[in-house]
Amino acid sequence: MNYFFNRLSLKVKLISLICLVFILSVIAQNIYIIHVVNDEYLNLSRQRTENIATIISTSDSIIETLQNPTANNLDFIQNYTEQARTFAQVDYIVIFNMQGIRYSHPNKDKIGQLIVGGDEQRALQGESYTSIAKGTLGDAIRAFSPIYNKQQQQIGAVLVGQTLQKINHLVARTSQPIWLSLIASLAIAILLASLLSRNIKKILYGLEPLEMAQLFEERDAIIRTVKEGIVVINREGCITQINNEARRILRIEGKKENIIGQQIADVIPNTRLYEVMMTGIAEYDCEQNINGVVILTNRTPLFVNDSLVGAIASFRDMTEVRSLAENLTGVNRYADALRSQSHEFNNKLHVIYGLAFNNNKQELIDYLEEIIGNKQAESNIISQAIKDPIVAGFLNSKFSRARELGVSLSFNVSGILAPIPDSQVTHSLVTIFGNLIDNGLDAVQFLDNKQIQVNLSINEEAFIFEVNDNGEGISEKDMQHIFKKGFSTKGDNRGIGLYLVVASIDELNGHIQLCDQINKKGTCFKVSLPLKQLYRGKNCHGRRTDC
């Protein structure tokens, strides 16, 4: 049975359902109406027979003739009651004496006989009332009224009857238009159901319910299995869809059913999904930190038939992506550092070769001592304070790059930075140091007096990194945009460095600011990173080296 019903088309289902509901409701309504009409006819008949019985029982002519029941008077009574019956449109009017003998009846053969029905005794006792009883003409509503003479002595009674058969006939005639309206309404309902099903199928692109269910299951399976987090909101900013990957990436607790219907701002703060929906402007490839997780997200408004209905966000966990990107960035910076050192050493080797070839022994010794002494001094500055070999080696490489550009680079270090166990944190530091120092080198490379001062401070709580240069500085109008992705004053296809710096700092829960440069040219960036984030919960502080 269920299989047969499921195989029916949407049109047949709608027509069947609407017709069934309509027929049942109209039939019930008509039965109720017929019942009300029948009760109304009974009440009207009861009231009319009572009124007619009262009028006839108080008629002076009836009272006078009933006191003297001669043949002429009995004919008068019969003629009077028949005229009254025809005028009042009742089935019979019977006048009988105190012994229950009829003096009038529509059937003259019944005159002189005892009244039947068994409900006349109360009338002979002086009571006016109505009843339903079976007389000679069948079941009827019977109204009784006693007749009194001028001395207030009861001399008989009058019975006015309306058969139930006639009442039922009137009810049937009244219900005919109702049943005809039912048939007409049913035909209209079938037509409207057909039009409605056609319109619904048009809205549903001609799909049947089974096809829609299959599409829904396929869509749900796709959303569950994709490796991107997906979140959908409606016009009110409530979540209508969220897959397991999104909950896993964003570390959202609770069942999916408990999340659906909640405000996006309450579940996932700072998503900008609601803003994208309100503005109607899509945002692509945006990095964002949500609940401590860095994601790469695309946010687009949802339109259905050119109407804005919500917005959708798809995103990936940036841990692996950023790790790869930072590895590539680190490799590029390591390669650049090695290139600078290689270039510097090649130059020095050429000098050493020339001095050795010309047998300038003393000059060669002096030159080597100078090189070794400078290298040792530079290395001591970094290695005594920075115990992480990657960070220390990278910072030492910047001396070679500075000498290559003719820039005076100096480091001022206080405190001790222990080795960092997490390679991702190390790559983040390389990204931060490399971009800020390289920006300083770019800012001063065309000056006569090229100076960069780097201050490193490690205390119990934070690692503070400060880069000062004596370049042209940053204009006030550019200060609002320097950390935005793609913004650069150096030309097109730039503006990534400071954006990566801010992203790396955000991941480490640190902050960056432009230092005040009162009456001083150049630019100063100050970065503060909490040590507990650098060591990912390990009990390591700036003055320890045993982590």
PDB file of C-alpha atoms in Angstrom, residues 395-542:
ATOM      1  CA  LEU A 395      68.690  36.763  12.216  1.00  0.00           C
ATOM      2  CA  ASN A 396      72.441  36.330  11.673  1.00  0.00           C
ATOM      3  CA  SER A 397      71.827  36.054   7.937  1.00  0.00           C
ATOM      4  CA  LYS A 398      70.359  39.551   7.946  1.00  0.00           C
ATOM      5  CA  PHE A 399      73.854  40.950   8.677  1.00  0.00           C
ATOM      6  CA  SER A 400      75.004  39.638   5.292  1.00  0.00           C
ATOM      7  CA  ARG A 401      71.974  41.144   3.547  1.00  0.00           C
ATOM      8  CA  ALA A 402      72.577  44.477   5.300  1.00  0.00           C
ATOM      9  CA  ARG A 403      76.256  44.547   4.303  1.00  0.00           C
ATOM     10  CA  GLU A 404      75.237  43.715   0.753  1.00  0.00           C
ATOM     11  CA  LEU A 405      73.007  46.813   0.693  1.00  0.00           C
ATOM     12  CA  GLY A 406      75.437  48.959   2.653  1.00  0.00           C
ATOM     13  CA  VAL A 407      73.068  49.292   5.615  1.00  0.00           C
ATOM     14  CA  SER A 408      74.204  49.613   9.210  1.00  0.00           C
ATOM     15  CA  LEU A 409      72.248  46.906  11.034  1.00  0.00           C
ATOM     16  CA  SER A 410      72.521  46.638  14.812  1.00  0.00           C
ATOM     17  CA  PHE A 411      70.831  44.382  17.353  1.00  0.00           C
ATOM     18  CA  ASN A 412      70.106  45.233  20.972  1.00  0.00           C
ATOM     19  CA  VAL A 413      69.070  42.110  22.902  1.00  0.00           C
ATOM     20  CA  SER A 414      67.983  41.650  26.500  1.00  0.00           C
ATOM     21  CA  GLY A 415      66.872  38.350  28.001  1.00  0.00           C
ATOM     22  CA  ILE A 416      67.110  34.812  26.672  1.00  0.00           C
ATOM     23  CA  LEU A 417      64.745  33.100  24.221  1.00  0.00           C
ATOM     24  CA  ALA A 418      64.692  29.331  24.743  1.00  0.00           C
ATOM     25  CA  PRO A 419      64.514  26.895  21.808  1.00  0.00           C
ATOM     26  CA  ILE A 420      60.991  26.715  20.342  1.00  0.00           C
ATOM     27  CA  PRO A 421      59.663  23.138  20.023  1.00  0.00           C
ATOM     28  CA  ASP A 422      56.900  23.898  17.495  1.00  0.00           C
ATOM     29  CA  SER A 423      58.221  24.313  13.950  1.00  0.00           C
ATOM     30  CA  GLN A 424      55.044  26.167  12.948  1.00  0.00           C
ATOM     31  CA  VAL A 425      55.741  28.835  15.570  1.00  0.00           C
ATOM     32  CA  THR A 426      59.333  29.070  14.302  1.00  0.00           C
ATOM     33  CA  HIS A 427      58.123  29.644  10.737  1.00  0.00           C
ATOM     34  CA  SER A 428      55.714  32.304  12.022  1.00  0.00           C
ATOM     35  CA  LEU A 429      58.606  34.108  13.741  1.00  0.00           C
ATOM     36  CA  VAL A 430      60.669  33.897  10.539  1.00  0.00           C
ATOM     37  CA  THR A 431      57.732  35.427   8.638  1.00  0.00           C
ATOM     38  CA  ILE A 432      57.424  38.269  11.174  1.00  0.00           C
ATOM     39  CA  PHE A 433      61.172  39.016  11.501  1.00  0.00           C
ATOM     40  CA  GLY A 434      61.880  38.613   7.812  1.00  0.00           C
ATOM     41  CA  ASN A 435      59.141  40.935   6.566  1.00  0.00           C
ATOM     42  CA  LEU A 436      59.758  43.702   9.104  1.00  0.00           C
ATOM     43  CA  ILE A 437      63.576  43.721   8.645  1.00  0.00           C
ATOM     44  CA  ASP A 438      63.268  43.461   4.860  1.00  0.00           C
ATOM     45  CA  ASN A 439      60.801  46.373   4.841  1.00  0.00           C
ATOM     46  CA  GLY A 440      63.334  48.386   6.859  1.00  0.00           C
ATOM     47  CA  LEU A 441      66.118  47.491   4.402  1.00  0.00           C
ATOM     48  CA  ASP A 442      63.907  48.539   1.481  1.00  0.00           C
ATOM     49  CA  ALA A 443      63.051  51.822   3.226  1.00  0.00           C
ATOM     50  CA  VAL A 444      66.717  52.923   3.715  1.00  0.00           C
ATOM     51  CA  GLN A 445      68.540  51.378   0.750  1.00  0.00           C
ATOM     52  CA  PHE A 446      68.571  54.628  -1.268  1.00  0.00           C
ATOM     53  CA  LEU A 447      69.679  56.882   1.634  1.00  0.00           C
ATOM     54  CA  ASP A 448      73.216  58.080   2.290  1.00  0.00           C
ATOM     55  CA  ASN A 449      73.050  57.249   6.000  1.00  0.00           C
ATOM     56  CA  LYS A 450      71.372  53.831   6.161  1.00  0.00           C
ATOM     57  CA  GLN A 451      70.584  52.650   9.671  1.00  0.00           C
ATOM     58  CA  ILE A 452      68.324  49.962  11.150  1.00  0.00           C
ATOM     59  CA  GLN A 453      68.063  49.265  14.861  1.00  0.00           C
ATOM     60  CA  VAL A 454      66.507  45.995  16.040  1.00  0.00           C
ATOM     61  CA  ASN A 455      65.592  45.667  19.725  1.00  0.00           C
ATOM     62  CA  LEU A 456      64.791  42.240  21.149  1.00  0.00           C
ATOM     63  CA  SER A 457      63.418  41.969  24.681  1.00  0.00           C
ATOM     64  CA  ILE A 458      62.468  38.692  26.389  1.00  0.00           C
ATOM     65  CA  ASN A 459      60.850  38.733  29.809  1.00  0.00           C
ATOM     66  CA  GLU A 460      58.735  36.354  31.882  1.00  0.00           C
ATOM     67  CA  GLU A 461      55.562  37.131  29.924  1.00  0.00           C
ATOM     68  CA  ALA A 462      56.360  38.256  26.391  1.00  0.00           C
ATOM     69  CA  PHE A 463      58.844  38.405  23.547  1.00  0.00           C
ATOM     70  CA  ILE A 464      59.010  42.004  22.311  1.00  0.00           C
ATOM     71  CA  PHE A 465      60.475  42.703  18.879  1.00  0.00           C
ATOM     72  CA  GLU A 466      61.067  46.274  17.665  1.00  0.00           C
ATOM     73  CA  VAL A 467      62.440  47.400  14.277  1.00  0.00           C
ATOM     74  CA  ASN A 468      63.473  51.057  13.735  1.00  0.00           C
ATOM     75  CA  ASP A 469      64.690  52.536  10.465  1.00  0.00           C
ATOM     76  CA  ASN A 470      65.618  56.073   9.450  1.00  0.00           C
ATOM     77  CA  GLY A 471      63.739  56.027   6.151  1.00  0.00           C
ATOM     78  CA  GLU A 472      61.044  58.380   4.886  1.00  0.00           C
ATOM     79  CA  GLY A 473      58.392  56.937   7.208  1.00  0.00           C
ATOM     80  CA  ILE A 474      54.696  56.220   6.540  1.00  0.00           C
ATOM     81  CA  SER A 475      52.205  58.958   5.658  1.00  0.00           C
ATOM     82  CA  GLU A 476      49.126  59.410   7.838  1.00  0.00           C
ATOM     83  CA  LYS A 477      46.735  58.475   5.028  1.00  0.00           C
ATOM     84  CA  ASP A 478      48.603  55.176   4.457  1.00  0.00           C
ATOM     85  CA  MET A 479      48.678  54.213   8.142  1.00  0.00           C
ATOM     86  CA  GLN A 480      45.024  53.099   7.946  1.00  0.00           C
ATOM     87  CA  HIS A 481      45.745  50.639   5.129  1.00  0.00           C
ATOM     88  CA  ILE A 482      49.269  49.258   5.529  1.00  0.00           C
ATOM     89  CA  PHE A 483      48.102  45.980   7.094  1.00  0.00           C
ATOM     90  CA  LYS A 484      45.458  45.279   4.436  1.00  0.00           C
ATOM     91  CA  LYS A 485      46.062  42.504   1.960  1.00  0.00           C
ATOM     92  CA  GLY A 486      47.206  43.875  -1.422  1.00  0.00           C
ATOM     93  CA  PHE A 487      47.943  47.417  -0.217  1.00  0.00           C
ATOM     94  CA  SER A 488      51.429  48.655  -1.092  1.00  0.00           C
ATOM     95  CA  THR A 489      53.230  51.886  -1.953  1.00  0.00           C
ATOM     96  CA  LYS A 490      55.896  49.952  -3.883  1.00  0.00           C
ATOM     97  CA  GLY A 491      53.846  49.073  -6.962  1.00  0.00           C
ATOM     98  CA  ASP A 492      51.441  46.394  -8.210  1.00  0.00           C
ATOM     99  CA  ASN A 493      51.374  42.746  -7.115  1.00  0.00           C
ATOM    100  CA  ARG A 494      52.715  43.683  -3.687  1.00  0.00           C
ATOM    101  CA  GLY A 495      51.152  44.246  -0.269  1.00  0.00           C
ATOM    102  CA  ILE A 496      51.471  40.697   1.081  1.00  0.00           C
ATOM    103  CA  GLY A 497      54.311  41.046   3.599  1.00  0.00           C
ATOM    104  CA  LEU A 498      52.638  43.071   6.364  1.00  0.00           C
ATOM    105  CA  TYR A 499      49.401  41.140   5.804  1.00  0.00           C
ATOM    106  CA  LEU A 500      51.270  37.877   6.527  1.00  0.00           C
ATOM    107  CA  VAL A 501      52.909  39.523   9.527  1.00  0.00           C
ATOM    108  CA  VAL A 502      49.536  40.450  11.027  1.00  0.00           C
ATOM    109  CA  ALA A 503      48.122  36.986  10.273  1.00  0.00           C
ATOM    110  CA  SER A 504      51.092  35.294  11.978  1.00  0.00           C
ATOM    111  CA  ILE A 505      50.863  37.642  14.972  1.00  0.00           C
ATOM    112  CA  ASP A 506      47.119  36.964  15.307  1.00  0.00           C
ATOM    113  CA  GLU A 507      47.772  33.239  15.276  1.00  0.00           C
ATOM    114  CA  LEU A 508      50.211  33.697  18.149  1.00  0.00           C
ATOM    115  CA  ASN A 509      47.732  35.944  20.031  1.00  0.00           C
ATOM    116  CA  GLY A 510      50.147  38.844  19.850  1.00  0.00           C
ATOM    117  CA  HIS A 511      49.768  42.408  18.628  1.00  0.00           C
ATOM    118  CA  ILE A 512      51.637  44.885  16.462  1.00  0.00           C
ATOM    119  CA  GLN A 513      51.713  48.644  16.533  1.00  0.00           C
ATOM    120  CA  LEU A 514      53.443  51.610  14.954  1.00  0.00           C
ATOM    121  CA  CYS A 515      55.655  53.302  17.538  1.00  0.00           C
ATOM    122  CA  ASP A 516      55.454  57.033  18.112  1.00  0.00           C
ATOM    123  CA  GLN A 517      58.211  58.797  16.181  1.00  0.00           C
ATOM    124  CA  ILE A 518      58.109  62.281  17.685  1.00  0.00           C
ATOM    125  CA  ASN A 519      60.579  64.645  15.933  1.00  0.00           C
ATOM    126  CA  LYS A 520      62.241  61.617  14.372  1.00  0.00           C
ATOM    127  CA  LYS A 521      62.220  60.374  10.797  1.00  0.00           C
ATOM    128  CA  GLY A 522      61.679  56.770   9.830  1.00  0.00           C
ATOM    129  CA  THR A 523      59.371  53.945  10.847  1.00  0.00           C
ATOM    130  CA  CYS A 524      59.158  51.874  13.987  1.00  0.00           C
ATOM    131  CA  PHE A 525      57.198  48.620  14.289  1.00  0.00           C
ATOM    132  CA  LYS A 526      56.715  47.021  17.689  1.00  0.00           C
ATOM    133  CA  VAL A 527      55.566  43.423  18.060  1.00  0.00           C
ATOM    134  CA  SER A 528      54.618  41.754  21.343  1.00  0.00           C
ATOM    135  CA  LEU A 529      54.149  37.972  21.501  1.00  0.00           C
ATOM    136  CA  PRO A 530      53.081  36.078  24.661  1.00  0.00           C
ATOM    137  CA  LEU A 531      55.637  33.415  25.580  1.00  0.00           C
ATOM    138  CA  LYS A 532      52.979  30.866  26.565  1.00  0.00           C
ATOM    139  CA  GLN A 533      51.707  30.947  23.002  1.00  0.00           C
ATOM    140  CA  LEU A 534      55.205  30.532  21.540  1.00  0.00           C
ATOM    141  CA  TYR A 535      55.692  27.368  23.563  1.00  0.00           C
ATOM    142  CA  ARG A 536      52.100  26.109  23.189  1.00  0.00           C
ATOM    143  CA  GLY A 537      51.489  25.620  26.933  1.00  0.00           C
ATOM    144  CA  LYS A 538      54.968  24.376  27.889  1.00  0.00           C
ATOM    145  CA  ASN A 539      56.369  25.840  31.087  1.00  0.00           C
ATOM    146  CA  CYS A 540      59.128  27.792  29.325  1.00  0.00           C
ATOM    147  CA  HIS A 541      60.042  31.396  29.983  1.00  0.00           C
ATOM    148  CA  GLY A 542      62.463  33.791  28.462  1.00  0.00           C
TER     149      GLY A 542
END
